PDB file of C-alpha atoms in Angstrom:
ATOM      1  CA  MET A  22      13.092 -24.009   9.138  1.00  0.00           C
ATOM      2  CA  ASP A  23      13.116 -27.034   6.765  1.00  0.00           C
ATOM      3  CA  LYS A  24      14.558 -26.950   3.222  1.00  0.00           C
ATOM      4  CA  GLU A  25      11.261 -26.627   1.470  1.00  0.00           C
ATOM      5  CA  THR A  26      10.251 -23.597   3.531  1.00  0.00           C
ATOM      6  CA  LYS A  27      13.633 -21.921   3.000  1.00  0.00           C
ATOM      7  CA  GLU A  28      13.418 -22.362  -0.804  1.00  0.00           C
ATOM      8  CA  ARG A  29       9.877 -20.987  -0.991  1.00  0.00           C
ATOM      9  CA  LEU A  30      10.727 -18.089   1.254  1.00  0.00           C
ATOM     10  CA  GLY A  31      13.556 -17.403  -1.078  1.00  0.00           C
ATOM     11  CA  GLU A  32      11.229 -17.420  -4.046  1.00  0.00           C
ATOM     12  CA  ILE A  33       8.843 -14.999  -2.241  1.00  0.00           C
ATOM     13  CA  ARG A  34      11.643 -12.622  -1.095  1.00  0.00           C
ATOM     14  CA  ALA A  35      12.997 -12.581  -4.715  1.00  0.00           C
ATOM     15  CA  ALA A  36       9.572 -11.583  -6.077  1.00  0.00           C
ATOM     16  CA  ILE A  37       9.125  -8.950  -3.438  1.00  0.00           C
ATOM     17  CA  LYS A  38      12.490  -7.408  -4.435  1.00  0.00           C
ATOM     18  CA  LYS A  39      11.745  -7.809  -8.237  1.00  0.00           C
ATOM     19  CA  TYR A  40       8.555  -5.655  -7.958  1.00  0.00           C
ATOM     20  CA  GLY A  41      10.032  -3.179  -5.557  1.00  0.00           C
ATOM     21  CA  PHE A  42       8.094  -4.075  -2.357  1.00  0.00           C
ATOM     22  CA  ASP A  43      11.284  -4.638  -0.404  1.00  0.00           C
ATOM     23  CA  LYS A  44      11.379  -0.760  -0.199  1.00  0.00           C
ATOM     24  CA  ILE A  45       7.939  -0.703   1.355  1.00  0.00           C
ATOM     25  CA  LEU A  46       8.546  -3.529   3.708  1.00  0.00           C
ATOM     26  CA  GLY A  47      11.915  -2.041   4.546  1.00  0.00           C
ATOM     27  CA  GLN A  48      14.044  -5.164   4.306  1.00  0.00           C
ATOM     28  CA  THR A  49      17.755  -5.193   5.413  1.00  0.00           C
ATOM     29  CA  ALA A  50      20.427  -6.805   3.539  1.00  0.00           C
ATOM     30  CA  LYS A  51      19.570  -9.949   5.531  1.00  0.00           C
ATOM     31  CA  ASN A  52      15.937  -9.720   4.294  1.00  0.00           C
ATOM     32  CA  LYS A  53      14.511  -8.889   7.649  1.00  0.00           C
ATOM     33  CA  ILE A  54      11.986  -6.166   7.986  1.00  0.00           C
ATOM     34  CA  ARG A  55      13.218  -3.050   9.748  1.00  0.00           C
ATOM     35  CA  HIS A  56      11.584   0.184  10.646  1.00  0.00           C
ATOM     36  CA  ARG A  57      11.119   2.869   7.953  1.00  0.00           C
ATOM     37  CA  ASP A  58      10.237   6.495   8.235  1.00  0.00           C
ATOM     38  CA  ASP A  59       6.367   6.698   8.051  1.00  0.00           C
ATOM     39  CA  ASP A  60       6.351   9.545   5.511  1.00  0.00           C
ATOM     40  CA  GLU A  61       8.733   7.567   3.164  1.00  0.00           C
ATOM     41  CA  ALA A  62       6.649   4.407   3.398  1.00  0.00           C
ATOM     42  CA  HIS A  63       3.482   6.449   2.839  1.00  0.00           C
ATOM     43  CA  GLU A  64       4.893   8.011  -0.391  1.00  0.00           C
ATOM     44  CA  LEU A  65       5.857   4.570  -1.634  1.00  0.00           C
ATOM     45  CA  LEU A  66       2.468   3.235  -1.127  1.00  0.00           C
ATOM     46  CA  LEU A  67       1.051   6.124  -3.202  1.00  0.00           C
ATOM     47  CA  ASP A  68       3.309   5.296  -6.212  1.00  0.00           C
ATOM     48  CA  ASP A  69       1.222   4.859  -9.361  1.00  0.00           C
ATOM     49  CA  GLN A  70       2.973   1.603 -10.235  1.00  0.00           C
ATOM     50  CA  ILE A  71       2.148  -0.038  -6.938  1.00  0.00           C
ATOM     51  CA  PRO A  72      -1.221  -1.592  -7.918  1.00  0.00           C
ATOM     52  CA  GLY A  73       0.028  -3.083 -11.251  1.00  0.00           C
ATOM     53  CA  ASN A  74       3.261  -4.394  -9.650  1.00  0.00           C
ATOM     54  CA  LEU A  75       1.295  -5.938  -6.822  1.00  0.00           C
ATOM     55  CA  ARG A  76      -1.014  -7.811  -9.191  1.00  0.00           C
ATOM     56  CA  LEU A  77       1.992  -9.116 -11.284  1.00  0.00           C
ATOM     57  CA  MET A  78       3.802 -10.203  -8.203  1.00  0.00           C
ATOM     58  CA  LEU A  79       0.846 -12.087  -6.807  1.00  0.00           C
ATOM     59  CA  GLN A  80       0.267 -13.660 -10.170  1.00  0.00           C
ATOM     60  CA  ASP A  81       3.989 -14.770 -10.352  1.00  0.00           C
ATOM     61  CA  LEU A  82       3.847 -16.380  -6.965  1.00  0.00           C
ATOM     62  CA  GLY A  83       0.914 -18.649  -7.774  1.00  0.00           C
ATOM     63  CA  THR A  84      -2.267 -20.044  -6.213  1.00  0.00           C
ATOM     64  CA  THR A  85      -2.163 -18.885  -2.623  1.00  0.00           C
ATOM     65  CA  PHE A  86      -1.149 -15.240  -3.505  1.00  0.00           C
ATOM     66  CA  ILE A  87      -3.585 -15.163  -6.338  1.00  0.00           C
ATOM     67  CA  LYS A  88      -6.420 -16.089  -3.884  1.00  0.00           C
ATOM     68  CA  LEU A  89      -5.107 -13.446  -1.388  1.00  0.00           C
ATOM     69  CA  GLY A  90      -5.184 -10.780  -4.127  1.00  0.00           C
ATOM     70  CA  GLN A  91      -8.731 -11.828  -5.037  1.00  0.00           C
ATOM     71  CA  LEU A  92      -9.792 -11.533  -1.382  1.00  0.00           C
ATOM     72  CA  LEU A  93      -8.160  -8.098  -1.098  1.00  0.00           C
ATOM     73  CA  SER A  94      -9.986  -6.950  -4.332  1.00  0.00           C
ATOM     74  CA  THR A  95     -13.128  -7.153  -2.345  1.00  0.00           C
ATOM     75  CA  ARG A  96     -11.762  -4.985   0.448  1.00  0.00           C
ATOM     76  CA  PRO A  97     -11.228  -1.411  -0.785  1.00  0.00           C
ATOM     77  CA  ASP A  98     -11.820  -0.382   2.829  1.00  0.00           C
ATOM     78  CA  VAL A  99      -8.397  -2.025   3.614  1.00  0.00           C
ATOM     79  CA  VAL A 100      -6.258  -1.520   0.521  1.00  0.00           C
ATOM     80  CA  GLY A 101      -7.939   1.423  -1.122  1.00  0.00           C
ATOM     81  CA  ASP A 102      -9.854   1.687  -4.405  1.00  0.00           C
ATOM     82  CA  ARG A 103      -6.792   1.836  -6.703  1.00  0.00           C
ATOM     83  CA  ILE A 104      -5.307  -1.458  -5.500  1.00  0.00           C
ATOM     84  CA  ALA A 105      -8.739  -3.164  -5.080  1.00  0.00           C
ATOM     85  CA  ASN A 106      -9.637  -2.335  -8.739  1.00  0.00           C
ATOM     86  CA  GLU A 107      -6.366  -3.555 -10.011  1.00  0.00           C
ATOM     87  CA  LEU A 108      -6.499  -6.794  -8.098  1.00  0.00           C
ATOM     88  CA  ALA A 109      -9.928  -7.543  -9.431  1.00  0.00           C
ATOM     89  CA  ASN A 110      -8.069  -8.275 -12.755  1.00  0.00           C
ATOM     90  CA  LEU A 111      -6.223 -11.182 -11.284  1.00  0.00           C
ATOM     91  CA  GLN A 112      -6.571 -14.332 -13.277  1.00  0.00           C
ATOM     92  CA  ASP A 113      -6.115 -17.747 -11.618  1.00  0.00           C
ATOM     93  CA  ASP A 114      -5.675 -19.713 -14.859  1.00  0.00           C
ATOM     94  CA  ASN A 115      -2.953 -22.381 -14.448  1.00  0.00           C
ATOM     95  CA  PRO A 116      -1.579 -24.940 -16.739  1.00  0.00           C
ATOM     96  CA  ALA A 117      -3.993 -27.961 -16.954  1.00  0.00           C
ATOM     97  CA  ILE A 118      -3.199 -31.274 -15.352  1.00  0.00           C
ATOM     98  CA  SER A 119      -3.245 -34.344 -17.590  1.00  0.00           C
ATOM     99  CA  TYR A 120      -6.137 -36.768 -17.900  1.00  0.00           C
ATOM    100  CA  GLU A 121      -4.000 -39.472 -16.336  1.00  0.00           C
ATOM    101  CA  GLN A 122      -3.665 -37.325 -13.156  1.00  0.00           C
ATOM    102  CA  VAL A 123      -7.363 -36.506 -13.215  1.00  0.00           C
ATOM    103  CA  LYS A 124      -8.151 -40.233 -13.536  1.00  0.00           C
ATOM    104  CA  LYS A 125      -5.911 -41.111 -10.625  1.00  0.00           C
ATOM    105  CA  ILE A 126      -7.545 -38.505  -8.352  1.00  0.00           C
ATOM    106  CA  VAL A 127     -11.121 -39.346  -9.206  1.00  0.00           C
ATOM    107  CA  GLU A 128     -10.534 -43.061  -8.817  1.00  0.00           C
ATOM    108  CA  ARG A 129      -8.860 -42.644  -5.426  1.00  0.00           C
ATOM    109  CA  GLU A 130     -11.498 -40.139  -4.140  1.00  0.00           C
ATOM    110  CA  LEU A 131     -14.525 -42.091  -5.366  1.00  0.00           C
ATOM    111  CA  ASN A 132     -13.145 -45.597  -4.663  1.00  0.00           C
ATOM    112  CA  GLY A 133     -13.751 -47.017  -8.064  1.00  0.00           C
ATOM    113  CA  LYS A 134     -12.634 -47.262 -11.687  1.00  0.00           C
ATOM    114  CA  ILE A 135     -13.548 -44.232 -13.750  1.00  0.00           C
ATOM    115  CA  GLU A 136     -15.149 -46.469 -16.470  1.00  0.00           C
ATOM    116  CA  ASP A 137     -17.384 -48.023 -13.743  1.00  0.00           C
ATOM    117  CA  LEU A 138     -18.353 -44.612 -12.329  1.00  0.00           C
ATOM    118  CA  PHE A 139     -19.029 -42.818 -15.655  1.00  0.00           C
ATOM    119  CA  SER A 140     -20.320 -43.987 -19.026  1.00  0.00           C
ATOM    120  CA  ASP A 141     -18.238 -41.222 -20.632  1.00  0.00           C
ATOM    121  CA  PHE A 142     -15.586 -38.911 -19.087  1.00  0.00           C
ATOM    122  CA  LYS A 143     -14.113 -36.290 -21.419  1.00  0.00           C
ATOM    123  CA  HIS A 144     -10.277 -36.263 -21.517  1.00  0.00           C
ATOM    124  CA  GLU A 145     -10.176 -32.585 -22.438  1.00  0.00           C
ATOM    125  CA  HIS A 146     -10.849 -30.148 -19.614  1.00  0.00           C
ATOM    126  CA  LEU A 147     -13.636 -27.551 -19.895  1.00  0.00           C
ATOM    127  CA  ALA A 148     -11.806 -25.094 -17.536  1.00  0.00           C
ATOM    128  CA  THR A 149      -8.780 -25.023 -15.302  1.00  0.00           C
ATOM    129  CA  ALA A 150      -7.838 -22.690 -12.459  1.00  0.00           C
ATOM    130  CA  SER A 151      -5.177 -22.579  -9.743  1.00  0.00           C
ATOM    131  CA  ILE A 152      -7.061 -25.060  -7.383  1.00  0.00           C
ATOM    132  CA  GLY A 153      -9.247 -27.084  -9.547  1.00  0.00           C
ATOM    133  CA  GLN A 154     -10.114 -28.284 -12.977  1.00  0.00           C
ATOM    134  CA  VAL A 155     -13.441 -29.178 -14.524  1.00  0.00           C
ATOM    135  CA  HIS A 156     -14.333 -32.033 -17.057  1.00  0.00           C
ATOM    136  CA  GLU A 157     -17.676 -32.897 -18.676  1.00  0.00           C
ATOM    137  CA  ALA A 158     -18.902 -36.435 -18.012  1.00  0.00           C
ATOM    138  CA  THR A 159     -21.951 -38.672 -18.151  1.00  0.00           C
ATOM    139  CA  LEU A 160     -22.992 -40.806 -15.229  1.00  0.00           C
ATOM    140  CA  ILE A 161     -23.822 -44.504 -15.750  1.00  0.00           C
ATOM    141  CA  THR A 162     -27.528 -43.520 -15.134  1.00  0.00           C
ATOM    142  CA  GLY A 163     -27.312 -41.118 -18.093  1.00  0.00           C
ATOM    143  CA  GLU A 164     -27.126 -37.674 -16.330  1.00  0.00           C
ATOM    144  CA  ARG A 165     -24.765 -35.169 -17.998  1.00  0.00           C
ATOM    145  CA  VAL A 166     -22.486 -33.707 -15.321  1.00  0.00           C
ATOM    146  CA  ALA A 167     -19.668 -31.380 -14.672  1.00  0.00           C
ATOM    147  CA  VAL A 168     -16.855 -32.907 -12.518  1.00  0.00           C
ATOM    148  CA  LYS A 169     -14.602 -30.589 -10.568  1.00  0.00           C
ATOM    149  CA  ILE A 170     -11.330 -32.094  -9.545  1.00  0.00           C
ATOM    150  CA  GLN A 171      -8.837 -30.551  -7.128  1.00  0.00           C
ATOM    151  CA  LYS A 172      -5.174 -30.552  -8.245  1.00  0.00           C
ATOM    152  CA  GLU A 173      -2.795 -32.848  -6.346  1.00  0.00           C
ATOM    153  CA  GLY A 174      -0.714 -31.319  -3.660  1.00  0.00           C
ATOM    154  CA  ILE A 175      -2.572 -27.925  -3.546  1.00  0.00           C
ATOM    155  CA  THR A 176      -3.324 -28.149   0.136  1.00  0.00           C
ATOM    156  CA  ASP A 177       0.307 -28.642   1.108  1.00  0.00           C
ATOM    157  CA  LYS A 178       1.430 -25.800  -1.102  1.00  0.00           C
ATOM    158  CA  ILE A 179      -1.211 -23.435   0.336  1.00  0.00           C
ATOM    159  CA  ASP A 180      -0.313 -24.473   3.990  1.00  0.00           C
ATOM    160  CA  LEU A 181       3.386 -23.650   3.226  1.00  0.00           C
ATOM    161  CA  ASP A 182       2.634 -20.365   1.732  1.00  0.00           C
ATOM    162  CA  LEU A 183       0.274 -19.456   4.614  1.00  0.00           C
ATOM    163  CA  ARG A 184       2.990 -20.077   7.186  1.00  0.00           C
ATOM    164  CA  ILE A 185       5.335 -17.798   5.294  1.00  0.00           C
ATOM    165  CA  LEU A 186       2.776 -15.138   4.790  1.00  0.00           C
ATOM    166  CA  LYS A 187       1.828 -15.122   8.425  1.00  0.00           C
ATOM    167  CA  TYR A 188       5.565 -14.689   9.235  1.00  0.00           C
ATOM    168  CA  ILE A 189       5.957 -11.772   6.861  1.00  0.00           C
ATOM    169  CA  ALA A 190       2.629 -10.152   8.035  1.00  0.00           C
ATOM    170  CA  ASN A 191       3.677 -10.479  11.799  1.00  0.00           C
ATOM    171  CA  ARG A 192       7.129  -8.966  11.041  1.00  0.00           C
ATOM    172  CA  ALA A 193       5.585  -6.074   8.944  1.00  0.00           C
ATOM    173  CA  ASP A 194       3.107  -5.413  11.677  1.00  0.00           C
ATOM    174  CA  LYS A 195       5.806  -5.339  14.396  1.00  0.00           C
ATOM    175  CA  PHE A 196       8.313  -3.028  12.562  1.00  0.00           C
ATOM    176  CA  ASN A 197       6.358  -0.949  10.090  1.00  0.00           C
ATOM    177  CA  ALA A 198       3.919   1.723  11.499  1.00  0.00           C
ATOM    178  CA  SER A 199       2.338   2.422   8.100  1.00  0.00           C
ATOM    179  CA  LEU A 200       1.620  -1.174   7.441  1.00  0.00           C
ATOM    180  CA  ARG A 201       0.493  -1.794  11.024  1.00  0.00           C
ATOM    181  CA  LYS A 202      -2.614   0.221  10.132  1.00  0.00           C
ATOM    182  CA  LEU A 203      -3.660  -2.405   7.753  1.00  0.00           C
ATOM    183  CA  ASN A 204      -3.717  -5.181  10.328  1.00  0.00           C
ATOM    184  CA  LEU A 205      -1.914  -7.584   8.198  1.00  0.00           C
ATOM    185  CA  PRO A 206      -2.079 -10.447  10.795  1.00  0.00           C
ATOM    186  CA  GLY A 207      -5.834 -10.064  10.965  1.00  0.00           C
ATOM    187  CA  ILE A 208      -6.123 -10.248   7.199  1.00  0.00           C
ATOM    188  CA  MET A 209      -4.052 -13.275   7.147  1.00  0.00           C
ATOM    189  CA  ASP A 210      -6.214 -15.030   9.766  1.00  0.00           C
ATOM    190  CA  GLU A 211      -9.350 -14.137   7.588  1.00  0.00           C
ATOM    191  CA  PHE A 212      -7.606 -15.461   4.486  1.00  0.00           C
ATOM    192  CA  ASP A 213      -6.598 -18.707   6.121  1.00  0.00           C
ATOM    193  CA  ARG A 214     -10.251 -19.425   7.052  1.00  0.00           C
ATOM    194  CA  SER A 215     -11.552 -18.533   3.671  1.00  0.00           C
ATOM    195  CA  ILE A 216      -9.088 -20.397   1.536  1.00  0.00           C
ATOM    196  CA  HIS A 217      -9.378 -23.601   3.673  1.00  0.00           C
ATOM    197  CA  GLN A 218     -13.203 -23.484   3.131  1.00  0.00           C
ATOM    198  CA  GLU A 219     -12.647 -23.081  -0.617  1.00  0.00           C
ATOM    199  CA  ILE A 220     -10.359 -26.083  -0.884  1.00  0.00           C
ATOM    200  CA  ASP A 221     -12.769 -28.411   0.954  1.00  0.00           C
ATOM    201  CA  TYR A 222     -15.273 -29.502  -1.691  1.00  0.00           C
ATOM    202  CA  ASN A 223     -17.439 -31.012   1.042  1.00  0.00           C
ATOM    203  CA  ASN A 224     -18.072 -27.449   2.214  1.00  0.00           C
ATOM    204  CA  GLU A 225     -18.996 -26.343  -1.301  1.00  0.00           C
ATOM    205  CA  PHE A 226     -21.298 -29.381  -1.654  1.00  0.00           C
ATOM    206  CA  MET A 227     -23.142 -28.513   1.569  1.00  0.00           C
ATOM    207  CA  ASN A 228     -23.529 -24.913   0.578  1.00  0.00           C
ATOM    208  CA  MET A 229     -24.907 -25.854  -2.781  1.00  0.00           C
ATOM    209  CA  GLN A 230     -27.525 -28.058  -1.113  1.00  0.00           C
ATOM    210  CA  ARG A 231     -28.368 -25.347   1.448  1.00  0.00           C
ATOM    211  CA  ILE A 232     -28.750 -22.642  -1.208  1.00  0.00           C
ATOM    212  CA  GLU A 233     -30.835 -25.032  -3.296  1.00  0.00           C
ATOM    213  CA  MET A 234     -33.270 -25.421  -0.340  1.00  0.00           C
ATOM    214  CA  ASN A 235     -33.335 -21.664   0.127  1.00  0.00           C
ATOM    215  CA  PHE A 236     -34.542 -21.021  -3.450  1.00  0.00           C
ATOM    216  CA  ILE A 237     -36.751 -24.176  -3.822  1.00  0.00           C
ATOM    217  CA  ASP A 238     -39.846 -22.010  -4.311  1.00  0.00           C
ATOM    218  CA  ASN A 239     -38.251 -19.502  -6.572  1.00  0.00           C
ATOM    219  CA  PRO A 240     -38.632 -20.481 -10.268  1.00  0.00           C
ATOM    220  CA  SER A 241     -36.096 -17.798 -11.403  1.00  0.00           C
ATOM    221  CA  ILE A 242     -33.171 -19.331  -9.652  1.00  0.00           C
ATOM    222  CA  HIS A 243     -31.717 -22.701 -10.426  1.00  0.00           C
ATOM    223  CA  ILE A 244     -28.907 -24.293  -8.457  1.00  0.00           C
ATOM    224  CA  PRO A 245     -27.122 -27.295 -10.154  1.00  0.00           C
ATOM    225  CA  ALA A 246     -28.085 -30.607  -8.652  1.00  0.00           C
ATOM    226  CA  THR A 247     -25.283 -32.376  -6.785  1.00  0.00           C
ATOM    227  CA  TYR A 248     -24.685 -36.168  -6.726  1.00  0.00           C
ATOM    228  CA  PRO A 249     -23.472 -37.178  -3.319  1.00  0.00           C
ATOM    229  CA  HIS A 250     -22.017 -40.592  -4.380  1.00  0.00           C
ATOM    230  CA  TYR A 251     -19.711 -38.815  -6.759  1.00  0.00           C
ATOM    231  CA  CYS A 252     -18.495 -36.169  -4.417  1.00  0.00           C
ATOM    232  CA  SER A 253     -15.708 -36.042  -1.834  1.00  0.00           C
ATOM    233  CA  GLY A 254     -13.363 -33.407  -0.275  1.00  0.00           C
ATOM    234  CA  LYS A 255     -11.481 -33.179  -3.606  1.00  0.00           C
ATOM    235  CA  VAL A 256     -14.109 -34.129  -6.213  1.00  0.00           C
ATOM    236  CA  LEU A 257     -17.406 -32.380  -6.767  1.00  0.00           C
ATOM    237  CA  THR A 258     -19.907 -33.688  -9.276  1.00  0.00           C
ATOM    238  CA  MET A 259     -22.892 -31.500 -10.279  1.00  0.00           C
ATOM    239  CA  GLU A 260     -25.476 -31.054 -12.943  1.00  0.00           C
ATOM    240  CA  PHE A 261     -24.150 -29.822 -16.231  1.00  0.00           C
ATOM    241  CA  ILE A 262     -25.819 -26.511 -17.223  1.00  0.00           C
ATOM    242  CA  GLU A 263     -25.200 -24.449 -20.424  1.00  0.00           C
ATOM    243  CA  GLY A 264     -25.158 -20.734 -19.611  1.00  0.00           C
ATOM    244  CA  THR A 265     -23.964 -17.264 -20.394  1.00  0.00           C
ATOM    245  CA  LYS A 266     -21.590 -15.274 -18.310  1.00  0.00           C
ATOM    246  CA  LEU A 267     -23.129 -12.252 -16.689  1.00  0.00           C
ATOM    247  CA  ASN A 268     -20.468 -10.072 -18.117  1.00  0.00           C
ATOM    248  CA  ASP A 269     -21.360 -11.147 -21.635  1.00  0.00           C
ATOM    249  CA  VAL A 270     -24.992 -10.400 -20.843  1.00  0.00           C
ATOM    250  CA  TYR A 271     -24.118  -6.872 -19.572  1.00  0.00           C
ATOM    251  CA  ALA A 272     -22.001  -6.331 -22.627  1.00  0.00           C
ATOM    252  CA  SER A 273     -24.690  -7.397 -25.186  1.00  0.00           C
ATOM    253  CA  THR A 274     -26.332  -4.701 -27.285  1.00  0.00           C
ATOM    254  CA  GLY A 275     -29.326  -6.571 -28.616  1.00  0.00           C
ATOM    255  CA  ASP A 276     -32.647  -7.609 -27.116  1.00  0.00           C
ATOM    256  CA  GLU A 277     -31.853 -11.275 -26.508  1.00  0.00           C
ATOM    257  CA  PHE A 278     -31.730 -10.696 -22.734  1.00  0.00           C
ATOM    258  CA  ASP A 279     -34.227  -8.899 -20.530  1.00  0.00           C
ATOM    259  CA  LYS A 280     -31.657  -7.068 -18.486  1.00  0.00           C
ATOM    260  CA  LYS A 281     -34.153  -5.333 -16.172  1.00  0.00           C
ATOM    261  CA  LEU A 282     -35.665  -8.712 -15.268  1.00  0.00           C
ATOM    262  CA  LEU A 283     -32.228 -10.222 -14.793  1.00  0.00           C
ATOM    263  CA  ALA A 284     -31.146  -7.294 -12.579  1.00  0.00           C
ATOM    264  CA  LYS A 285     -34.353  -7.683 -10.499  1.00  0.00           C
ATOM    265  CA  ASN A 286     -33.787 -11.420 -10.073  1.00  0.00           C
ATOM    266  CA  VAL A 287     -30.115 -10.982  -9.066  1.00  0.00           C
ATOM    267  CA  LEU A 288     -31.040  -8.357  -6.550  1.00  0.00           C
ATOM    268  CA  ASP A 289     -33.906 -10.382  -5.112  1.00  0.00           C
ATOM    269  CA  SER A 290     -31.647 -13.345  -4.820  1.00  0.00           C
ATOM    270  CA  TYR A 291     -29.005 -11.433  -2.940  1.00  0.00           C
ATOM    271  CA  LEU A 292     -31.619  -9.995  -0.534  1.00  0.00           C
ATOM    272  CA  GLN A 293     -33.156 -13.506   0.066  1.00  0.00           C
ATOM    273  CA  GLN A 294     -29.741 -14.805   0.939  1.00  0.00           C
ATOM    274  CA  LEU A 295     -28.974 -11.950   3.294  1.00  0.00           C
ATOM    275  CA  PHE A 296     -32.206 -11.973   5.102  1.00  0.00           C
TER     276      PHE A 296
END
């Protein structure tokens, strides 16, 4: 095990201990997972503080763990309603990277000077998350666009965390009967596939084009146009669209939105994608 892996494993073990999950995993003094009595482990999993502590621990551990929590929030069949509902509150906001870093990534990925690619590129970000950051820009041809840039080194950090998570999952599955019921190795395999799809912007680009074609005859659904010459595995450039979050629409009390029509359009779009 190399130095970087040992240091990260130490950080993860410290977080597990800080939030009390060493009792559930049943770690020995050497931080190895040992067998625990099934009833005792079951009682610990039912503790009222478990969902909140799990969310805080994942938040502290950063990108990979936040994404894992977000995946688990969609799987109440695996983790139960209490934990799934709590993990739905996970936020992946991270400190923004500087414009100088953004410029370096864009120029490397798109093989050109940023001033030659864009007539205007806002230095201030519109949004930032654990994996990517979005900036408003204007193409040389005049189109207003949103440029999504993947933060430097994210893939290496995720791969390191995945190796450690798989190690922990396999050990827990081997030595803890209560946790074995969750099929943690299987969850980790699913998570590995999903997060690598998410960090490949080429995959997102192709999905946007595919879904755009799927709704080409539906005037109620608009997918932002993409600009292939301004896209790569780590940069995604798309049409800039002003909008309102669905949560804000649902919370509104006036008559500015036709909520019944919106609900119908959302349901129709889901059904069209499914079938």
